[in-house]
Structure formats: structure tokens, C-alpha cells
Amino acid sequence: MAVITRPQILLHSRSCYSPPFFNKPLSFPFPNRTFSFSSATRLRPFSCATNTNTNGSASNSIVSDLLDYLNESWTHFHATAEAKRQLVAAGFQLLKENEEWELKPGGRYFFTRNMSCLVAFAIGQKYNVGDGFHVIAAHTDSPCLKLKPRSASTKLAYSMVNVQTYGGGLWHTWFDRDLSVAGRVIVRSGSGDAYLHKLVKVKRPLLRIPTLAIHLDRTVNQSGFKPNLEKHLLPLLSIKHEEISLESKEKTTAMSSKPSHHPLLMQVLSDELNCDVDDIVSVELNVCDTQPSCLGGGNDEFIFSGRLDNLASSYCALRALIDSCESPGDLADEHAVRMVALFDNEEVGSGSIQGAGAPTMFQAIRRIVSDLANNHVGESSFERTIRQSFLVSADMAHGVHPNFVDKHEEHHRPELQKGLVIKHNANQRYATSGVTSFLFKEVGKIHNLPTQEFVVRNDMGCGSTIGPILASGVGIRTVDCGIAQLSMHSIREICGKEDIDIAYKHFKAFYQSFSSVDKMLTVDT
């Protein structure tokens, strides 16, 4: 198994002691008594990036690595950059879309688009033109607040940040949180003759959206909290000082030509990037929660995190691809091409150059087919390839809420820790069919992996995914599935720890087993 390591983040909920002291009792002298603790009664650290599962399967768990990934991936840009780092570390070769490709069976490759969309693939050693692609697709974006092009705003004595809503977030959950900014900037190089694309993340709490005190809104608990998203959702940056020191005046002189964003915010960014304020020529920033992703619950059975929708699916798919072909022999008998596609802008309809609505994935498939055929592609080679291919559209699913059980259809109530959820909708809001559902469940059945099923109530609307977009684009067989979660689109979401490992194992089994499973059923005879 490919292991991608990062420094661990540990937050302590109470006094904890480092490992060197764990092999002997600790004593704490007080005026009248001494307390002794053996290793069995040691106070347990609250881990925000470590899997504390102690059962026999803990060594095979990817939960700790997922937490690291989530804590790195404050934005869709960071999620893509971290995926790129892990692919390079695993030996995948970086391609560029605007250059010619030289591919070969057994090779592992990837490319990025806009640094928010990524396609990676591994070619089977026995691939022949016309063989299929086995694809898992997910998305890198999540509902959030984004800075407007002119974000500088002032109200009374406060410096505020002007934001716009992205996607269908539960915006009330963004109030009274420790927030900051992250995203990408364009920076002028030191020589001044080029520009650099850089990612930035301000890890300290920088912003806050304060709620109105109940004393000034007495009926809020009866009438509901209904903020006006244009007037009430502006984060507070600082108190605006009328008088500033001479030193501050000199520091902000260079910032006077940057009226679009607060000089203080630009100074914070320049400090993070170690550049002059005037060298920052463009910013594209999200407002982000600074609280780390972590394990929670009485038995550490939950994952508490932002952006689980859909970075949890993205990471499980990415890791499954990497681990399914980490050894040279893993692709020796493979006829198909294993692929993962991570798209941007799913939360707003996918209609962008980096979204699933663009032909990114299918252009890549066509190029791969053409290159492996030495550009002598036979009649309908691409079309034959699509007919042989299969897509898993992986997006988080609605777990049944214990306080709102009636919001789920009576016989389709997915639970946390019970396996991947296969999504069905007769009106094609999901792309699952009886055939694709069977094939995907059969993969799980062979490997003793549980699955669940979800259908929305007839008296409620149904969401959708990138599945129908990709399925209808060229006619690729598709199943929609996801990990059950609670608090979807909240600033902090919840999913089951075991479901992460089940999803990873199911996706890895899909890559390793689907070629043989697919041969078991013929539909169009």
C-alpha cells in the first residue's frame, strides 16, 4: 500500500504527555497529595489527524490519511494540488493537455486543469484498442463563501469583507465560526517579466460573522434564524482605525493602489506569500473554517469536518487508484484503463471548463485511445471503447437523520457505518440503472463489502450529481453512489469512520475486479 505521510496535527482537549513518559507512572505533586497514573489510565489526546482505531484492521485504514488530506484541502485548488503531490509521490507521470502525450501499456499518468480539476489513469499491460475504461468520478468543490472582486467594505468602525455565496450551503452554520481565507493568487515574479500561480492559506482565525444577540432579536428561536445573505453574511475583518502610526502609513503607501481589497487583508496575504503587496496582481479566495477535521463520538466512530461533500469521495477514489497499481504486477493482467476524474463546480451545475459539463474526461479517453493505437485508430474505436466502459459517480449520500426520520422514504434509509449507498431515481436525477446497480453491488459482494440503497420520497425533490451529466454526454454506463453522511452542506459535516474504509475498499475492488465481473452479464445480445 502506498503510504503518503504528512506531519500530524494534534489538538489536546486536556493535559497530555509525550510518548517518552508513557512507559512509567507520572506523578503530579500537590500541597497535600500525589496523583499517579499508569499507562492504562493515561489521559487520551484528542486527535485531529490520526486514526485512533485500535482493532486489528487499523493498520489497513486510510482514515488518518483522509484527515490529513482534508486538513490540507481548504479549497478546491488545495485539494487538487495535494492530489497532484500524492500522485507524483506514487510515481504517476504529469502530463500537460497542451502538449503531445507518449503513453504505453503499464504506464501511470495524470493532468490537471485550472488546478481545480484532475484526471489520473493507469493503463493495463494487456490493453488493446477498444477495451474499456473503468472510471470513478467525484468533485473537488464544496459550498462556501467567496470574496467578491471588490471585497473591501466598511460599516461604522468595522472593516468587513464582501462575499458571495457559492452553491447551496447551510449559511446559518457559518455564523460565529473562526474563519480565514485560502485560495490562489497571481504574483509578479521578482524580475517583473513573468507571473506566478501560487496557493495561499491563512491558518490563523482572521474573520468572523457574528450573530445578533438574542436580546436584540427576541423571537429568533420561535420565528427562525433568517439572515439576509447580502446584508448579514459579511465577515468582520478588523476595527477600522482613523489614526494610524507613521510606520503603518509607510507600510500601506504601496497598498493605496489596491482599492478592491482591504490593505490589511492584502498585507496578510503578502506576509503569507513572502512577497510585496504590489506584486499581488490577482486573488481568488474562499472563506474557510479554521477548525481542523477530526475524529469524534464516544468511540471515535465519526469524522467531523468541513468539505466531506465531496472530498471524502475524491480521496477514497484517488487512493484506490494509487493503491490498485502500486506494484508493477498489479497491471500485468489488466485489459482496461483505470481512471479517476475529479471535477470542479459540481455544486453550481458543472457548467465550466473545469466542470463535468466540459468534455475533459472524454477528450482524455479519446487521446489515450489514439495514442495507444499509434494514431492509427480504426473505425469507431472510441465509440467501442465507451460501450465497454463503466463510470462510478461518487458523491456523498443522505444518511437518515435520527431527529428527522420521516424525511427519508420508509424503506430506503441509509445509515452511517453500513457501506456505500447506491442512489436511484426514476426521473434520472441519478444515472443508476438495474444493470449498473447489479454490477457494482456484485463487486462488493465478491469482496464481502456491504451496500445500501437510497430513493427520495415522492413528495420531495431530488438532488443530482455529475452522473447524469457524464452518462448522457457520450452514453457511458453509470452508477451513482456515495458515503452516507449527516449535516450535508453545513460548514461542519459528519460521516462514519468505517464507511471511509469501506468506500476505499469497494473502489479498489472495482478497479481490480470489474473486468471479470463485467463479463458475467450480457444485456444487448
Short mmCIF file of C-alpha atoms in Angstrom, two decimals:
data_model
loop_
_atom_site.label_atom_id
_atom_site.label_comp_id
_atom_site.label_asym_id
_atom_site.label_seq_id
_atom_site.Cartn_x
_atom_site.Cartn_y
_atom_site.Cartn_z
CA MET A 1 0.00 0.00 0.00
CA ALA A 2 1.34 3.40 -0.95
CA VAL A 3 1.75 5.47 2.19
CA ILE A 4 1.73 9.24 1.81
CA THR A 5 2.87 10.87 5.03
CA ARG A 6 2.41 14.37 6.35
CA PRO A 7 3.10 15.97 9.73
CA GLN A 8 0.31 15.06 12.12
CA ILE A 9 -1.89 17.68 13.72
CA LEU A 10 -2.70 17.00 17.36
CA LEU A 11 -5.11 19.03 19.42
CA HIS A 12 -5.33 18.23 23.09
CA SER A 13 -8.61 18.56 24.90
CA ARG A 14 -6.84 18.21 28.25
CA SER A 15 -3.31 17.82 29.63
CA CYS A 16 -1.39 15.19 27.66
CA TYR A 17 2.18 14.00 27.80
CA SER A 18 4.63 12.97 25.15
CA PRO A 19 5.50 9.32 24.42
CA PRO A 20 8.84 9.25 26.30
CA PHE A 21 6.95 9.41 29.59
CA PHE A 22 4.39 6.74 28.68
CA ASN A 23 6.49 3.84 29.89
CA LYS A 24 6.40 4.87 33.54
CA PRO A 25 3.86 6.26 36.02
CA LEU A 26 3.51 10.03 36.15
CA SER A 27 3.18 11.87 39.44
CA PHE A 28 1.72 15.32 39.96
CA PRO A 29 2.63 16.83 43.34
CA PHE A 30 0.03 18.95 45.05
CA PRO A 31 0.22 20.52 48.50
CA ASN A 32 -1.40 17.60 50.29
CA ARG A 33 -1.42 14.65 47.94
CA THR A 34 0.11 12.98 44.91
CA PHE A 35 -1.78 11.55 41.94
CA SER A 36 -0.25 8.67 39.98
CA PHE A 37 -1.34 7.48 36.56
CA SER A 38 -0.33 4.27 34.86
CA SER A 39 -0.25 3.94 31.07
CA ALA A 40 -3.66 2.26 31.23
CA THR A 41 -5.26 5.36 32.71
CA ARG A 42 -3.32 7.94 30.73
CA LEU A 43 -5.34 10.92 29.60
CA ARG A 44 -6.12 10.37 25.92
CA PRO A 45 -5.23 13.03 23.36
CA PHE A 46 -7.95 14.28 21.05
CA SER A 47 -6.54 13.60 17.62
CA CYS A 48 -7.45 15.70 14.60
CA ALA A 49 -5.40 13.82 12.05
CA THR A 50 -4.80 10.39 13.49
CA ASN A 51 -6.91 7.27 13.28
CA THR A 52 -7.36 6.08 16.86
CA ASN A 53 -8.99 2.81 15.82
CA THR A 54 -7.33 0.06 17.82
CA ASN A 55 -8.87 -3.02 16.23
CA GLY A 56 -6.96 -5.40 14.02
CA SER A 57 -7.84 -3.62 10.79
CA ALA A 58 -6.47 -0.25 11.93
CA SER A 59 -3.21 -0.75 10.03
CA ASN A 60 -5.17 -1.01 6.77
CA SER A 61 -7.28 2.07 7.44
CA ILE A 62 -6.97 5.22 5.34
CA VAL A 63 -8.92 7.38 7.81
CA SER A 64 -5.82 9.09 9.20
CA ASP A 65 -4.63 9.91 5.68
CA LEU A 66 -8.07 11.24 4.78
CA LEU A 67 -7.95 13.60 7.77
CA ASP A 68 -4.57 14.85 6.62
CA TYR A 69 -5.97 15.37 3.13
CA LEU A 70 -8.98 17.29 4.45
CA ASN A 71 -6.79 19.49 6.62
CA GLU A 72 -4.60 20.30 3.63
CA SER A 73 -7.51 20.88 1.28
CA TRP A 74 -9.20 24.08 2.44
CA THR A 75 -10.16 24.88 -1.16
CA HIS A 76 -10.68 23.05 -4.43
CA PHE A 77 -7.28 24.38 -5.52
CA HIS A 78 -5.55 22.92 -2.49
CA ALA A 79 -7.42 19.63 -2.89
CA THR A 80 -6.15 19.32 -6.46
CA ALA A 81 -2.61 20.35 -5.53
CA GLU A 82 -2.50 17.78 -2.72
CA ALA A 83 -3.84 15.07 -5.05
CA LYS A 84 -1.12 16.04 -7.53
CA ARG A 85 1.54 15.75 -4.82
CA GLN A 86 0.38 12.29 -3.84
CA LEU A 87 0.24 11.08 -7.43
CA VAL A 88 3.77 12.30 -8.11
CA ALA A 89 4.97 10.63 -4.89
CA ALA A 90 3.36 7.38 -6.06
CA GLY A 91 5.20 7.51 -9.39
CA PHE A 92 2.50 8.87 -11.71
CA GLN A 93 3.79 10.99 -14.61
CA LEU A 94 2.47 14.52 -15.02
CA LEU A 95 1.09 15.32 -18.47
CA LYS A 96 0.08 18.66 -19.96
CA GLU A 97 -3.04 18.99 -22.06
CA ASN A 98 -1.38 21.41 -24.46
CA GLU A 99 1.49 19.03 -25.24
CA GLU A 100 1.73 15.71 -27.07
CA TRP A 101 1.45 12.58 -24.98
CA GLU A 102 3.61 9.47 -25.25
CA LEU A 103 1.78 6.69 -23.44
CA LYS A 104 2.43 2.99 -23.05
CA PRO A 105 0.66 -0.01 -21.51
CA GLY A 106 1.50 -0.28 -17.83
CA GLY A 107 2.08 3.45 -17.58
CA ARG A 108 0.51 5.72 -14.95
CA TYR A 109 -0.29 9.34 -15.79
CA PHE A 110 -2.31 12.40 -14.79
CA PHE A 111 -3.02 16.00 -15.68
CA THR A 112 -4.71 18.96 -14.05
CA ARG A 113 -6.92 21.69 -15.44
CA ASN A 114 -7.25 25.07 -13.74
CA MET A 115 -5.60 23.45 -10.68
CA SER A 116 -9.13 22.52 -9.59
CA CYS A 117 -9.81 19.54 -11.88
CA LEU A 118 -7.68 16.40 -12.19
CA VAL A 119 -7.71 13.26 -14.31
CA ALA A 120 -5.39 10.34 -13.47
CA PHE A 121 -5.19 6.96 -15.16
CA ALA A 122 -3.27 3.67 -15.21
CA ILE A 123 -3.13 1.63 -18.41
CA GLY A 124 -3.41 -2.16 -18.23
CA GLN A 125 -0.48 -4.12 -19.64
CA LYS A 126 -2.85 -6.11 -21.86
CA TYR A 127 -4.79 -3.11 -23.14
CA ASN A 128 -5.95 -3.30 -26.76
CA VAL A 129 -7.70 -0.55 -28.68
CA GLY A 130 -11.42 -0.81 -27.99
CA ASP A 131 -11.02 -2.08 -24.42
CA GLY A 132 -12.91 -0.16 -21.77
CA PHE A 133 -12.15 2.48 -19.18
CA HIS A 134 -13.14 1.92 -15.56
CA VAL A 135 -13.68 5.37 -14.09
CA ILE A 136 -14.53 6.80 -10.68
CA ALA A 137 -15.58 10.44 -10.84
CA ALA A 138 -16.07 12.88 -7.96
CA HIS A 139 -15.77 16.62 -7.38
CA THR A 140 -13.37 18.91 -5.53
CA ASP A 141 -15.65 21.86 -4.73
CA SER A 142 -17.94 22.42 -1.74
CA PRO A 143 -20.44 25.15 -0.81
CA CYS A 144 -18.59 28.13 0.62
CA LEU A 145 -18.29 31.90 0.68
CA LYS A 146 -16.07 33.52 -1.93
CA LEU A 147 -14.64 37.02 -1.90
CA LYS A 148 -16.21 39.36 -4.42
CA PRO A 149 -13.89 41.08 -6.94
CA ARG A 150 -14.19 44.20 -4.82
CA SER A 151 -14.31 42.82 -1.30
CA ALA A 152 -13.40 45.90 0.71
CA SER A 153 -16.41 47.08 2.71
CA THR A 154 -16.77 49.36 5.72
CA LYS A 155 -19.65 49.57 8.18
CA LEU A 156 -19.43 52.02 11.05
CA ALA A 157 -15.97 51.47 12.53
CA TYR A 158 -15.59 47.94 11.15
CA SER A 159 -13.68 46.68 8.15
CA MET A 160 -15.82 44.00 6.53
CA VAL A 161 -15.20 41.58 3.67
CA ASN A 162 -17.71 41.49 0.84
CA VAL A 163 -18.55 37.89 -0.11
CA GLN A 164 -20.80 35.94 -2.44
CA THR A 165 -22.38 32.58 -1.77
CA TYR A 166 -21.20 29.57 -3.76
CA GLY A 167 -23.52 26.59 -4.02
CA GLY A 168 -26.38 25.68 -1.73
CA GLY A 169 -24.80 25.99 1.67
CA LEU A 170 -26.47 25.96 5.08
CA TRP A 171 -25.37 29.55 5.55
CA HIS A 172 -26.57 29.91 9.13
CA THR A 173 -23.84 27.47 10.15
CA TRP A 174 -21.18 29.98 9.05
CA PHE A 175 -22.07 32.39 11.84
CA ASP A 176 -19.86 32.55 14.95
CA ARG A 177 -17.13 30.39 13.43
CA ASP A 178 -13.38 31.10 13.42
CA LEU A 179 -12.85 31.82 9.74
CA SER A 180 -9.97 32.69 7.46
CA VAL A 181 -9.17 32.85 3.76
CA ALA A 182 -7.47 30.50 1.32
CA GLY A 183 -7.25 30.16 -2.42
CA ARG A 184 -4.92 31.22 -5.20
CA VAL A 185 -3.17 34.40 -6.21
CA ILE A 186 -1.25 35.60 -9.22
CA VAL A 187 2.07 37.13 -8.20
CA ARG A 188 4.51 39.15 -10.27
CA SER A 189 7.93 37.49 -10.33
CA GLY A 190 10.97 39.21 -8.87
CA SER A 191 12.30 40.07 -12.33
CA GLY A 192 8.96 41.54 -13.30
CA ASP A 193 8.84 39.76 -16.66
CA ALA A 194 6.60 36.85 -15.63
CA TYR A 195 3.74 35.93 -13.31
CA LEU A 196 3.48 33.04 -10.86
CA HIS A 197 0.43 31.00 -9.86
CA LYS A 198 0.54 30.40 -6.09
CA LEU A 199 -1.74 28.92 -3.48
CA VAL A 200 -2.24 30.64 -0.16
CA LYS A 201 -3.78 29.59 3.14
CA VAL A 202 -4.00 31.86 6.20
CA LYS A 203 -4.24 29.31 9.01
CA ARG A 204 -4.99 31.68 11.89
CA PRO A 205 -8.54 32.92 12.60
CA LEU A 206 -8.90 36.09 10.55
CA LEU A 207 -12.63 36.60 10.04
CA ARG A 208 -15.87 36.18 11.95
CA ILE A 209 -19.57 36.52 11.09
CA PRO A 210 -21.17 37.44 14.42
CA THR A 211 -24.80 36.67 15.16
CA LEU A 212 -27.15 39.26 16.60
CA ALA A 213 -27.62 38.91 20.37
CA ILE A 214 -30.92 37.35 21.37
CA HIS A 215 -31.66 40.48 23.43
CA LEU A 216 -31.96 42.34 20.12
CA ASP A 217 -33.84 39.55 18.32
CA ARG A 218 -36.21 38.12 20.91
CA THR A 219 -38.26 35.96 18.51
CA VAL A 220 -35.39 34.26 16.70
CA ASN A 221 -35.97 30.90 18.44
CA GLN A 222 -39.65 30.95 17.55
CA SER A 223 -39.54 32.52 14.10
CA GLY A 224 -36.26 31.01 12.97
CA PHE A 225 -32.90 32.48 12.06
CA LYS A 226 -33.37 34.03 8.61
CA PRO A 227 -30.37 36.17 7.72
CA ASN A 228 -30.37 38.32 4.62
CA LEU A 229 -27.47 36.87 2.65
CA GLU A 230 -26.50 40.22 1.15
CA LYS A 231 -26.63 42.30 4.33
CA HIS A 232 -25.94 39.91 7.20
CA LEU A 233 -23.33 37.49 5.85
CA LEU A 234 -20.35 39.86 5.66
CA PRO A 235 -17.39 38.65 7.75
CA LEU A 236 -15.76 41.06 10.18
CA LEU A 237 -12.06 41.66 9.48
CA SER A 238 -10.97 44.36 11.90
CA ILE A 239 -11.80 47.64 13.59
CA LYS A 240 -11.06 50.47 11.21
CA HIS A 241 -8.68 52.91 12.90
CA GLU A 242 -8.94 56.52 11.82
CA GLU A 243 -5.46 57.32 13.14
CA ILE A 244 -2.55 55.08 12.24
CA SER A 245 1.10 55.31 13.13
CA LEU A 246 3.74 56.71 10.83
CA GLU A 247 5.18 53.21 10.43
CA SER A 248 1.76 51.89 9.36
CA LYS A 249 1.36 54.77 6.92
CA GLU A 250 4.67 53.90 5.28
CA LYS A 251 3.71 50.23 5.10
CA THR A 252 0.38 50.97 3.47
CA THR A 253 1.64 53.54 1.00
CA ALA A 254 2.27 50.83 -1.54
CA MET A 255 -1.23 49.50 -0.94
CA SER A 256 -3.04 52.66 -1.92
CA SER A 257 -3.39 51.37 -5.48
CA LYS A 258 -5.29 48.30 -4.26
CA PRO A 259 -8.79 49.67 -3.54
CA SER A 260 -10.55 46.41 -4.40
CA HIS A 261 -9.48 44.66 -1.17
CA HIS A 262 -8.67 45.94 2.28
CA PRO A 263 -4.99 46.98 2.62
CA LEU A 264 -4.82 44.94 5.82
CA LEU A 265 -6.02 41.79 4.04
CA MET A 266 -3.52 42.34 1.24
CA GLN A 267 -0.75 42.77 3.80
CA VAL A 268 -1.72 39.47 5.45
CA LEU A 269 -1.58 37.76 2.07
CA SER A 270 1.79 39.28 1.21
CA ASP A 271 3.19 38.13 4.56
CA GLU A 272 1.99 34.58 3.87
CA LEU A 273 3.45 34.62 0.36
CA ASN A 274 6.63 36.44 1.35
CA CYS A 275 6.20 38.99 -1.41
CA ASP A 276 5.44 42.70 -1.75
CA VAL A 277 1.83 43.77 -1.76
CA ASP A 278 2.26 45.43 -5.15
CA ASP A 279 3.38 42.10 -6.61
CA ILE A 280 -0.05 40.54 -5.94
CA VAL A 281 -1.95 41.23 -9.15
CA SER A 282 -4.99 38.94 -8.74
CA VAL A 283 -6.69 36.99 -5.96
CA GLU A 284 -9.32 34.23 -5.96
CA LEU A 285 -10.14 33.43 -2.35
CA ASN A 286 -12.61 31.34 -0.37
CA VAL A 287 -13.66 31.97 3.20
CA CYS A 288 -12.73 28.85 5.18
CA ASP A 289 -13.32 27.38 8.61
CA THR A 290 -10.09 27.06 10.59
CA GLN A 291 -11.22 24.17 12.81
CA PRO A 292 -9.33 21.00 11.80
CA SER A 293 -11.02 17.84 10.62
CA CYS A 294 -11.02 15.25 13.38
CA LEU A 295 -12.46 12.07 14.83
CA GLY A 296 -15.39 12.38 17.23
CA GLY A 297 -18.09 10.47 19.03
CA GLY A 298 -17.93 8.31 22.13
CA ASN A 299 -15.89 5.66 20.32
CA ASP A 300 -14.23 7.94 17.77
CA GLU A 301 -16.59 6.44 15.20
CA PHE A 302 -17.39 9.72 13.43
CA ILE A 303 -15.45 12.13 11.27
CA PHE A 304 -16.26 15.78 11.97
CA SER A 305 -15.11 18.00 9.12
CA GLY A 306 -15.94 20.58 6.55
CA ARG A 307 -15.98 19.65 2.85
CA LEU A 308 -16.71 15.95 3.33
CA ASP A 309 -19.03 16.54 0.39
CA ASN A 310 -17.17 15.69 -1.69
CA LEU A 311 -13.53 15.44 -0.69
CA ALA A 312 -14.20 12.19 1.16
CA SER A 313 -15.26 10.56 -2.12
CA SER A 314 -12.43 12.23 -4.01
CA TYR A 315 -9.79 10.92 -1.65
CA CYS A 316 -11.18 7.38 -1.49
CA ALA A 317 -11.19 7.26 -5.30
CA LEU A 318 -7.70 8.74 -5.60
CA ARG A 319 -6.23 6.42 -3.01
CA ALA A 320 -7.95 3.39 -4.53
CA LEU A 321 -6.39 4.13 -7.91
CA ILE A 322 -2.93 4.68 -6.44
CA ASP A 323 -3.04 1.51 -4.33
CA SER A 324 -4.58 -0.64 -7.08
CA CYS A 325 -1.50 -0.22 -9.25
CA GLU A 326 1.38 0.49 -6.86
CA SER A 327 3.28 -2.70 -7.80
CA PRO A 328 4.45 -3.48 -11.35
CA GLY A 329 2.46 -6.70 -11.39
CA ASP A 330 -0.83 -5.01 -10.47
CA LEU A 331 -1.49 -4.10 -14.12
CA ALA A 332 0.02 -7.23 -15.66
CA ASP A 333 -3.30 -8.93 -16.47
CA GLU A 334 -5.41 -5.79 -16.84
CA HIS A 335 -7.06 -5.10 -20.20
CA ALA A 336 -8.81 -1.90 -19.15
CA VAL A 337 -7.64 1.60 -18.27
CA ARG A 338 -8.27 2.56 -14.66
CA MET A 339 -9.14 6.22 -14.24
CA VAL A 340 -10.16 8.77 -11.62
CA ALA A 341 -11.66 12.13 -12.61
CA LEU A 342 -12.07 14.92 -10.06
CA PHE A 343 -14.13 17.83 -11.35
CA ASP A 344 -14.81 21.34 -10.12
CA ASN A 345 -18.07 23.32 -9.96
CA GLU A 346 -20.43 20.39 -9.31
CA GLU A 347 -22.16 22.43 -6.60
CA VAL A 348 -23.23 25.03 -9.18
CA GLY A 349 -24.19 22.79 -12.10
CA SER A 350 -20.82 21.70 -13.58
CA GLY A 351 -21.08 24.16 -16.45
CA SER A 352 -17.47 25.32 -16.66
CA ILE A 353 -14.20 24.48 -18.38
CA GLN A 354 -13.13 22.56 -15.28
CA GLY A 355 -16.55 21.05 -14.53
CA ALA A 356 -18.08 17.73 -15.54
CA GLY A 357 -20.09 19.54 -18.20
CA ALA A 358 -16.89 20.12 -20.16
CA PRO A 359 -15.59 17.26 -22.34
CA THR A 360 -12.40 16.93 -20.25
CA MET A 361 -12.69 13.25 -19.41
CA PHE A 362 -13.90 12.12 -22.81
CA GLN A 363 -11.25 14.15 -24.60
CA ALA A 364 -8.70 12.40 -22.41
CA ILE A 365 -10.16 8.99 -23.24
CA ARG A 366 -10.07 9.78 -26.95
CA ARG A 367 -6.43 10.94 -26.72
CA ILE A 368 -5.42 7.82 -24.79
CA VAL A 369 -7.10 5.53 -27.32
CA SER A 370 -5.48 7.39 -30.19
CA ASP A 371 -2.02 7.45 -28.65
CA LEU A 372 -2.01 3.74 -27.74
CA ALA A 373 -3.11 2.92 -31.29
CA ASN A 374 -0.14 4.93 -32.59
CA ASN A 375 -2.65 7.39 -34.03
CA HIS A 376 -3.97 4.72 -36.41
CA VAL A 377 -7.39 4.49 -34.84
CA GLY A 378 -9.73 2.07 -36.50
CA GLU A 379 -13.34 2.70 -37.39
CA SER A 380 -15.36 3.64 -34.28
CA SER A 381 -12.55 2.80 -31.85
CA PHE A 382 -13.62 5.50 -29.42
CA GLU A 383 -17.28 4.50 -29.61
CA ARG A 384 -16.41 0.85 -28.99
CA THR A 385 -14.29 1.93 -26.03
CA ILE A 386 -17.20 3.86 -24.48
CA ARG A 387 -19.50 0.85 -24.89
CA GLN A 388 -17.00 -1.24 -22.93
CA SER A 389 -16.51 1.39 -20.22
CA PHE A 390 -18.13 1.92 -16.82
CA LEU A 391 -18.38 5.01 -14.63
CA VAL A 392 -18.85 5.21 -10.86
CA SER A 393 -20.21 8.64 -9.96
CA ALA A 394 -19.16 9.04 -6.32
CA ASP A 395 -20.86 11.78 -4.31
CA MET A 396 -21.90 11.87 -0.68
CA ALA A 397 -25.33 10.46 0.23
CA HIS A 398 -28.02 11.47 2.71
CA GLY A 399 -27.84 9.28 5.80
CA VAL A 400 -31.06 9.01 7.78
CA HIS A 401 -31.18 11.69 10.49
CA PRO A 402 -32.27 10.34 13.90
CA ASN A 403 -34.20 13.53 14.66
CA PHE A 404 -35.86 13.72 11.22
CA VAL A 405 -36.50 10.08 10.29
CA ASP A 406 -39.65 10.93 8.33
CA LYS A 407 -37.62 12.92 5.79
CA HIS A 408 -36.49 9.59 4.31
CA GLU A 409 -38.58 7.11 2.33
CA GLU A 410 -39.62 4.38 4.73
CA HIS A 411 -37.74 1.51 3.08
CA HIS A 412 -34.66 3.44 1.94
CA ARG A 413 -32.98 4.90 4.99
CA PRO A 414 -29.19 4.64 4.65
CA GLU A 415 -27.28 4.50 7.92
CA LEU A 416 -23.76 5.55 8.83
CA GLN A 417 -21.20 2.74 9.08
CA LYS A 418 -23.26 0.44 6.81
CA GLY A 419 -21.45 0.79 3.49
CA LEU A 420 -21.76 2.70 0.24
CA VAL A 421 -25.21 3.97 -0.74
CA ILE A 422 -26.41 3.29 -4.28
CA LYS A 423 -28.70 6.09 -5.43
CA HIS A 424 -31.80 5.51 -7.57
CA ASN A 425 -34.24 7.93 -9.18
CA ALA A 426 -36.88 7.03 -11.77
CA ASN A 427 -36.69 10.56 -13.21
CA GLN A 428 -32.97 10.15 -13.94
CA ARG A 429 -31.69 12.61 -11.36
CA TYR A 430 -29.26 9.76 -10.72
CA ALA A 431 -27.82 7.68 -13.56
CA THR A 432 -28.13 4.29 -11.84
CA SER A 433 -29.96 1.52 -13.70
CA GLY A 434 -30.84 -2.00 -12.66
CA VAL A 435 -27.87 -3.29 -14.63
CA THR A 436 -25.26 -0.84 -13.33
CA SER A 437 -26.52 -1.24 -9.77
CA PHE A 438 -26.21 -5.02 -10.02
CA LEU A 439 -22.68 -4.93 -11.42
CA PHE A 440 -21.42 -2.52 -8.77
CA LYS A 441 -23.08 -4.45 -5.95
CA GLU A 442 -21.61 -7.66 -7.33
CA VAL A 443 -18.12 -6.20 -6.97
CA GLY A 444 -18.88 -5.51 -3.33
CA LYS A 445 -20.45 -8.90 -2.79
CA ILE A 446 -17.36 -10.71 -4.04
CA HIS A 447 -15.26 -8.81 -1.50
CA ASN A 448 -17.82 -9.01 1.33
CA LEU A 449 -18.50 -5.27 1.25
CA PRO A 450 -21.98 -4.05 2.25
CA THR A 451 -24.10 -1.67 0.20
CA GLN A 452 -27.29 0.29 0.86
CA GLU A 453 -29.85 1.92 -1.40
CA PHE A 454 -31.49 5.34 -1.45
CA VAL A 455 -34.64 6.63 -3.12
CA VAL A 456 -36.09 10.06 -2.34
CA ARG A 457 -39.68 10.37 -1.15
CA ASN A 458 -42.27 11.06 -3.86
CA ASP A 459 -43.33 14.26 -2.11
CA MET A 460 -39.81 15.70 -2.03
CA GLY A 461 -37.46 17.00 -4.67
CA CYS A 462 -34.34 15.03 -5.57
CA GLY A 463 -30.83 16.36 -5.88
CA SER A 464 -28.48 15.29 -8.64
CA THR A 465 -24.83 14.57 -9.35
CA ILE A 466 -22.31 14.59 -12.17
CA GLY A 467 -23.52 11.06 -13.02
CA PRO A 468 -26.35 12.00 -15.39
CA ILE A 469 -24.19 14.73 -16.99
CA LEU A 470 -21.40 12.30 -17.86
CA ALA A 471 -23.71 9.39 -18.69
CA SER A 472 -25.76 11.40 -21.17
CA GLY A 473 -22.66 13.09 -22.62
CA VAL A 474 -21.50 10.04 -24.59
CA GLY A 475 -23.58 7.16 -23.29
CA ILE A 476 -21.26 5.58 -20.73
CA ARG A 477 -22.80 3.08 -18.29
CA THR A 478 -23.02 4.75 -14.89
CA VAL A 479 -23.88 4.01 -11.28
CA ASP A 480 -24.41 6.79 -8.72
CA CYS A 481 -23.23 6.02 -5.21
CA GLY A 482 -21.93 7.77 -2.12
CA ILE A 483 -20.90 7.61 1.52
CA ALA A 484 -23.77 8.28 3.93
CA GLN A 485 -23.40 11.49 5.91
CA LEU A 486 -25.28 13.95 8.11
CA SER A 487 -25.25 17.77 8.03
CA MET A 488 -24.65 17.87 4.27
CA HIS A 489 -23.64 21.38 3.11
CA SER A 490 -23.08 22.58 6.66
CA ILE A 491 -19.77 24.21 7.50
CA ARG A 492 -19.12 21.07 9.61
CA GLU A 493 -20.37 17.72 8.34
CA ILE A 494 -20.43 14.20 9.78
CA CYS A 495 -19.78 10.76 8.35
CA GLY A 496 -18.89 7.35 9.74
CA LYS A 497 -15.23 6.39 10.04
CA GLU A 498 -15.83 2.80 8.90
CA ASP A 499 -17.62 4.00 5.77
CA ILE A 500 -14.41 5.65 4.57
CA ASP A 501 -12.54 2.37 4.63
CA ILE A 502 -15.49 0.51 3.10
CA ALA A 503 -15.68 3.03 0.24
CA TYR A 504 -11.93 2.82 -0.33
CA LYS A 505 -12.04 -0.98 -0.42
CA HIS A 506 -15.07 -1.00 -2.74
CA PHE A 507 -13.42 1.43 -5.14
CA LYS A 508 -10.17 -0.53 -5.10
CA ALA A 509 -12.11 -3.75 -5.69
CA PHE A 510 -13.87 -2.05 -8.61
CA TYR A 511 -10.54 -1.32 -10.26
CA GLN A 512 -9.20 -4.80 -9.59
CA SER A 513 -12.30 -6.91 -10.26
CA PHE A 514 -14.66 -5.17 -12.63
CA SER A 515 -13.14 -6.58 -15.80
CA SER A 516 -14.08 -10.11 -14.70
CA VAL A 517 -17.46 -9.10 -13.22
CA ASP A 518 -18.49 -7.29 -16.40
CA LYS A 519 -18.05 -10.48 -18.43
CA MET A 520 -20.71 -12.24 -16.35
CA LEU A 521 -23.62 -10.28 -17.86
CA THR A 522 -24.58 -9.51 -21.45
CA VAL A 523 -27.55 -7.19 -21.96
CA ASP A 524 -27.69 -6.40 -25.67
CA THR A 525 -27.37 -9.80 -27.31
#
